[in-house]
mmCIF file of C-alpha atoms in Angstrom:
data_model
loop_
_atom_site.group_PDB
_atom_site.id
_atom_site.type_symbol
_atom_site.label_atom_id
_atom_site.label_comp_id
_atom_site.label_asym_id
_atom_site.label_seq_id
_atom_site.Cartn_x
_atom_site.Cartn_y
_atom_site.Cartn_z
ATOM 1 C CA ASP B 1208 139.670 160.260 83.333
ATOM 2 C CA ALA B 1209 139.590 157.360 84.851
ATOM 3 C CA GLY B 1210 137.277 156.817 87.908
ATOM 4 C CA VAL B 1211 137.712 154.522 90.703
ATOM 5 C CA THR B 1212 139.210 151.156 89.442
ATOM 6 C CA GLN B 1213 138.899 147.565 91.845
ATOM 7 C CA SER B 1214 140.369 144.552 90.752
ATOM 8 C CA PRO B 1215 140.721 141.770 90.571
ATOM 9 C CA THR B 1216 136.763 142.054 88.927
ATOM 10 C CA HIS B 1217 135.883 138.522 90.370
ATOM 11 C CA LEU B 1218 137.772 135.734 92.622
ATOM 12 C CA ILE B 1219 137.159 132.049 94.557
ATOM 13 C CA LYS B 1220 138.765 131.458 97.534
ATOM 14 C CA THR B 1221 138.523 128.477 99.677
ATOM 15 C CA ARG B 1222 137.119 129.110 103.347
ATOM 16 C CA GLY B 1223 140.016 129.790 105.725
ATOM 17 C CA GLN B 1224 142.162 131.425 102.683
ATOM 18 C CA GLN B 1225 143.140 135.151 102.936
ATOM 19 C CA VAL B 1226 142.557 137.807 100.180
ATOM 20 C CA THR B 1227 143.620 141.128 99.063
ATOM 21 C CA LEU B 1228 141.801 143.704 97.124
ATOM 22 C CA ARG B 1229 142.575 146.314 95.281
ATOM 23 C CA CYS B 1230 141.434 149.673 94.642
ATOM 24 C CA SER B 1231 143.192 152.666 92.881
ATOM 25 C CA PRO B 1232 140.262 156.155 93.389
ATOM 26 C CA LYS B 1233 139.440 158.889 91.019
ATOM 27 C CA SER B 1234 142.229 161.263 90.257
ATOM 28 C CA GLY B 1235 142.086 164.274 92.930
ATOM 29 C CA HIS B 1236 140.541 162.010 95.647
ATOM 30 C CA ASP B 1237 142.575 161.296 98.711
ATOM 31 C CA THR B 1238 139.774 159.279 100.987
ATOM 32 C CA VAL B 1239 138.916 155.428 100.080
ATOM 33 C CA SER B 1240 136.110 153.938 101.728
ATOM 34 C CA TRP B 1241 135.196 150.023 101.507
ATOM 35 C CA TYR B 1242 131.985 148.290 101.423
ATOM 36 C CA GLN B 1243 130.406 145.098 101.466
ATOM 37 C CA GLN B 1244 127.135 144.299 100.070
ATOM 38 C CA ALA B 1245 125.220 141.111 100.347
ATOM 39 C CA LEU B 1246 123.078 140.327 97.797
ATOM 40 C CA GLY B 1247 119.613 142.038 97.547
ATOM 41 C CA GLN B 1248 120.670 144.307 100.264
ATOM 42 C CA GLY B 1249 123.007 147.931 100.178
ATOM 43 C CA PRO B 1250 125.987 148.059 100.936
ATOM 44 C CA GLN B 1251 127.587 147.850 104.372
ATOM 45 C CA PHE B 1252 130.432 150.237 105.304
ATOM 46 C CA ILE B 1253 133.523 148.210 106.309
ATOM 47 C CA PHE B 1254 136.022 151.128 106.850
ATOM 48 C CA GLN B 1255 137.901 154.406 105.657
ATOM 49 C CA TYR B 1256 141.069 155.361 105.218
ATOM 50 C CA TYR B 1257 142.873 159.117 104.724
ATOM 51 C CA GLU B 1258 146.305 160.612 105.014
ATOM 52 C CA GLU B 1259 147.183 156.657 105.124
ATOM 53 C CA GLU B 1260 145.135 156.027 108.264
ATOM 54 C CA GLU B 1261 142.056 153.969 109.041
ATOM 55 C CA ARG B 1262 139.752 156.957 109.875
ATOM 56 C CA GLN B 1263 136.658 155.639 110.843
ATOM 57 C CA ARG B 1264 135.364 151.655 111.313
ATOM 58 C CA GLY B 1265 132.229 149.757 110.894
ATOM 59 C CA ASN B 1266 130.375 146.901 112.247
ATOM 60 C CA PHE B 1267 133.387 144.565 110.695
ATOM 61 C CA PRO B 1268 135.719 142.031 112.890
ATOM 62 C CA ASP B 1269 138.948 142.344 112.586
ATOM 63 C CA ARG B 1270 139.642 139.701 110.096
ATOM 64 C CA PHE B 1271 139.207 142.558 108.230
ATOM 65 C CA SER B 1272 141.996 144.981 107.532
ATOM 66 C CA GLY B 1273 143.249 147.552 105.270
ATOM 67 C CA HIS B 1274 146.103 149.594 104.119
ATOM 68 C CA GLN B 1275 146.356 153.063 102.349
ATOM 69 C CA PHE B 1276 149.507 154.217 100.282
ATOM 70 C CA PRO B 1277 151.150 157.244 99.915
ATOM 71 C CA ASN B 1278 149.613 157.481 96.236
ATOM 72 C CA TYR B 1279 146.287 157.288 97.909
ATOM 73 C CA SER B 1280 145.247 153.591 96.461
ATOM 74 C CA SER B 1281 144.301 151.252 98.701
ATOM 75 C CA GLU B 1282 143.803 147.135 99.934
ATOM 76 C CA LEU B 1283 141.043 145.523 101.580
ATOM 77 C CA ASN B 1284 142.338 142.288 103.374
ATOM 78 C CA VAL B 1285 140.178 139.687 104.577
ATOM 79 C CA ASN B 1286 142.246 136.800 107.031
ATOM 80 C CA ALA B 1287 140.295 132.857 107.737
ATOM 81 C CA LEU B 1288 137.681 133.429 104.731
ATOM 82 C CA LEU B 1289 133.889 132.408 105.662
ATOM 83 C CA LEU B 1290 131.459 131.400 103.488
ATOM 84 C CA GLY B 1291 129.243 134.427 104.690
ATOM 85 C CA ASP B 1292 132.009 136.797 103.180
ATOM 86 C CA SER B 1293 131.051 135.980 99.551
ATOM 87 C CA ALA B 1294 129.558 139.490 98.520
ATOM 88 C CA LEU B 1295 130.508 142.247 96.166
ATOM 89 C CA TYR B 1296 132.985 144.340 97.582
ATOM 90 C CA LEU B 1297 133.005 148.181 96.629
ATOM 91 C CA CYS B 1298 135.876 150.700 97.053
ATOM 92 C CA ALA B 1299 133.899 154.649 96.942
ATOM 93 C CA SER B 1300 136.247 157.535 96.495
ATOM 94 C CA SER B 1301 135.948 161.267 97.512
ATOM 95 C CA PRO B 1302 137.877 164.706 96.844
ATOM 96 C CA GLY B 1303 136.681 165.909 100.189
ATOM 97 C CA PRO B 1304 134.344 165.635 103.374
ATOM 98 C CA ASN B 1305 131.894 168.089 101.203
ATOM 99 C CA TYR B 1306 131.857 166.321 98.273
ATOM 100 C CA GLY B 1307 130.018 162.723 97.758
ATOM 101 C CA TYR B 1308 131.547 159.626 96.904
ATOM 102 C CA THR B 1309 132.092 157.940 93.767
ATOM 103 C CA PHE B 1310 131.875 153.857 93.665
ATOM 104 C CA GLY B 1311 134.236 151.437 91.786
ATOM 105 C CA SER B 1312 132.697 148.582 89.966
ATOM 106 C CA GLY B 1313 133.825 146.154 92.655
ATOM 107 C CA THR B 1314 135.307 143.234 93.166
ATOM 108 C CA ARG B 1315 132.666 139.244 93.777
ATOM 109 C CA LEU B 1316 134.442 137.174 96.371
ATOM 110 C CA THR B 1317 132.732 133.733 96.109
ATOM 111 C CA VAL B 1318 133.820 131.684 99.246
ATOM 112 C CA VAL B 1319 133.474 127.929 99.031
ATOM 113 C CA LYS U 1031 121.683 154.009 114.465
ATOM 114 C CA GLN U 1032 120.920 155.811 110.824
ATOM 115 C CA GLU U 1033 118.175 153.366 109.320
ATOM 116 C CA VAL U 1034 117.288 154.109 105.699
ATOM 117 C CA THR U 1035 114.077 152.648 104.340
ATOM 118 C CA GLN U 1036 113.009 152.572 100.803
ATOM 119 C CA ILE U 1037 109.475 151.900 99.418
ATOM 120 C CA PRO U 1038 108.757 150.021 97.547
ATOM 121 C CA ALA U 1039 111.129 147.369 97.196
ATOM 122 C CA ALA U 1040 109.845 146.966 93.507
ATOM 123 C CA LEU U 1041 108.019 148.471 90.713
ATOM 124 C CA SER U 1042 107.285 148.000 87.238
ATOM 125 C CA VAL U 1043 105.874 150.983 85.097
ATOM 126 C CA PRO U 1044 105.037 150.801 81.425
ATOM 127 C CA GLU U 1045 107.526 153.392 79.533
ATOM 128 C CA GLY U 1046 106.694 157.108 79.401
ATOM 129 C CA GLU U 1047 105.262 156.750 83.156
ATOM 130 C CA ASN U 1048 107.128 159.303 85.673
ATOM 131 C CA LEU U 1049 108.870 157.487 88.536
ATOM 132 C CA VAL U 1050 108.856 158.314 92.052
ATOM 133 C CA LEU U 1051 111.002 156.537 94.454
ATOM 134 C CA ASN U 1052 111.266 157.272 98.169
ATOM 135 C CA CYS U 1053 113.493 157.121 100.882
ATOM 136 C CA SER U 1054 113.241 157.499 104.510
ATOM 137 C CA PHE U 1055 115.635 157.947 107.618
ATOM 138 C CA THR U 1056 115.389 157.953 111.099
ATOM 139 C CA ASP U 1057 117.931 160.392 112.403
ATOM 140 C CA SER U 1058 117.666 163.983 111.251
ATOM 141 C CA ALA U 1059 120.994 164.985 112.033
ATOM 142 C CA ILE U 1060 122.296 164.148 108.308
ATOM 143 C CA TYR U 1061 125.153 166.079 106.450
ATOM 144 C CA ASN U 1062 124.066 165.052 102.947
ATOM 145 C CA LEU U 1063 122.160 162.343 100.675
ATOM 146 C CA GLN U 1064 123.308 161.072 97.619
ATOM 147 C CA TRP U 1065 121.034 158.786 95.200
ATOM 148 C CA PHE U 1066 122.688 155.985 93.148
ATOM 149 C CA ARG U 1067 122.015 153.486 90.369
ATOM 150 C CA GLN U 1068 123.321 149.805 90.527
ATOM 151 C CA ASP U 1069 122.796 147.863 87.616
ATOM 152 C CA PRO U 1070 123.060 143.999 88.182
ATOM 153 C CA GLY U 1071 126.083 143.105 89.286
ATOM 154 C CA LYS U 1072 127.554 146.218 88.861
ATOM 155 C CA GLY U 1073 128.670 148.696 90.783
ATOM 156 C CA LEU U 1074 126.876 152.055 92.037
ATOM 157 C CA THR U 1075 127.091 155.067 90.057
ATOM 158 C CA SER U 1076 126.411 158.215 91.558
ATOM 159 C CA LEU U 1077 122.749 160.348 90.553
ATOM 160 C CA LEU U 1078 122.510 163.369 92.406
ATOM 161 C CA LEU U 1079 123.959 164.782 95.817
ATOM 162 C CA ILE U 1080 121.728 166.870 98.236
ATOM 163 C CA GLN U 1081 123.849 168.794 100.912
ATOM 164 C CA SER U 1082 121.573 169.355 104.093
ATOM 165 C CA SER U 1083 120.899 173.073 103.222
ATOM 166 C CA GLN U 1084 119.443 172.199 100.486
ATOM 167 C CA ARG U 1085 115.851 171.484 99.561
ATOM 168 C CA GLU U 1086 116.367 169.537 95.931
ATOM 169 C CA GLN U 1087 118.962 168.909 93.228
ATOM 170 C CA THR U 1088 118.067 168.331 89.191
ATOM 171 C CA SER U 1089 119.767 166.959 86.695
ATOM 172 C CA GLY U 1090 118.497 165.954 83.261
ATOM 173 C CA ARG U 1091 115.086 163.920 83.837
ATOM 174 C CA LEU U 1092 115.949 164.058 87.860
ATOM 175 C CA ASN U 1093 114.987 165.226 90.179
ATOM 176 C CA ALA U 1094 115.670 164.641 93.965
ATOM 177 C CA SER U 1095 113.957 166.502 97.021
ATOM 178 C CA LEU U 1096 115.087 166.340 100.879
ATOM 179 C CA ASP U 1097 112.603 166.986 103.730
ATOM 180 C CA LYS U 1098 114.997 166.750 106.624
ATOM 181 C CA SER U 1099 112.789 167.366 109.497
ATOM 182 C CA SER U 1100 110.047 164.508 108.369
ATOM 183 C CA GLY U 1101 113.727 162.331 107.520
ATOM 184 C CA ARG U 1102 112.863 161.839 103.383
ATOM 185 C CA SER U 1103 113.951 161.876 100.535
ATOM 186 C CA THR U 1104 112.222 161.481 96.708
ATOM 187 C CA LEU U 1105 113.545 160.785 93.067
ATOM 188 C CA TYR U 1106 111.775 161.571 90.465
ATOM 189 C CA ILE U 1107 112.440 160.623 87.183
ATOM 190 C CA ALA U 1108 110.667 161.976 84.252
ATOM 191 C CA ALA U 1109 109.328 160.026 81.235
ATOM 192 C CA SER U 1110 110.890 157.008 82.015
ATOM 193 C CA GLN U 1111 112.888 154.607 79.092
ATOM 194 C CA PRO U 1112 113.338 150.942 79.383
ATOM 195 C CA GLY U 1113 117.292 151.985 79.968
ATOM 196 C CA ASP U 1114 116.082 153.192 83.084
ATOM 197 C CA SER U 1115 115.508 149.775 84.491
ATOM 198 C CA ALA U 1116 117.890 149.266 87.471
ATOM 199 C CA THR U 1117 117.972 149.289 91.283
ATOM 200 C CA TYR U 1118 118.042 152.800 93.112
ATOM 201 C CA LEU U 1119 119.581 153.242 96.295
ATOM 202 C CA CYS U 1120 119.684 156.061 98.792
ATOM 203 C CA ALA U 1121 122.015 156.554 101.039
ATOM 204 C CA VAL U 1122 122.528 158.982 103.932
ATOM 205 C CA ARG U 1123 125.739 160.473 105.636
ATOM 206 C CA ASN U 1124 125.328 161.723 109.300
ATOM 207 C CA VAL U 1125 126.779 164.370 111.070
ATOM 208 C CA SER U 1126 129.991 166.304 109.526
ATOM 209 C CA ASN U 1127 132.745 163.735 112.003
ATOM 210 C CA ASP U 1128 130.807 160.893 110.794
ATOM 211 C CA TYR U 1129 131.867 159.671 107.058
ATOM 212 C CA LYS U 1130 130.139 156.400 106.713
ATOM 213 C CA LEU U 1131 127.345 156.189 104.194
ATOM 214 C CA SER U 1132 123.993 153.975 105.395
ATOM 215 C CA PHE U 1133 122.186 152.583 102.853
ATOM 216 C CA GLY U 1134 118.633 152.015 101.994
ATOM 217 C CA ALA U 1135 118.398 148.326 100.423
ATOM 218 C CA GLY U 1136 116.926 149.911 97.336
ATOM 219 C CA THR U 1137 114.512 150.159 94.724
ATOM 220 C CA THR U 1138 114.338 147.874 91.918
ATOM 221 C CA VAL U 1139 112.771 149.478 88.870
ATOM 222 C CA THR U 1140 111.685 147.895 85.869
ATOM 223 C CA VAL U 1141 110.292 150.010 82.542
ATOM 224 C CA ARG U 1142 108.208 147.801 80.230
ATOM 225 C CA ALA U 1143 108.534 148.672 76.675
#
């Protein structure tokens, strides 16, 4: 049973560019959340998707947007990349509100 | 706003010693608390989930306790092994209509052989 899968594993982008990260939730999970983790810090909540809608959003600018597809997979888009967007981006899924979250291995984004 | 603190930031112990990792949170109106392990540059592996109505959870050598009234959780790892070396993060989910996890910065553990 595959867990949460994220792609790509690593990527390097230039300031001002746009990037799309992808996430497939664990089988049976319908809720997807995205987190940003800077080096040496705990993950920070970006947003959560449920039933193809953004259910909750953290304190991130509108440059960060997302989407959830009918098969529950999700994308995170970041526009106008800044050097400060360099981080590990983690996707987490859950089968419902009474359960914990399962995390993927993350995408390491470097902005140069 | 929920603030989660983990002290110490790092600790080093000899193999076989028991580990005690602390997590404190400022808002006691939590829905659940989850402990994770993170290896360098990797994702998070869930260790234990404690619902707000529970006092503790156990899995193998791991035991986590929860004291909501004092805003504290403790993760105990018995008979530590070098393979336990990693960063341990605690994350709190607030009341049922708040779906985000609030994380501490983690405790980095080194178990010396």
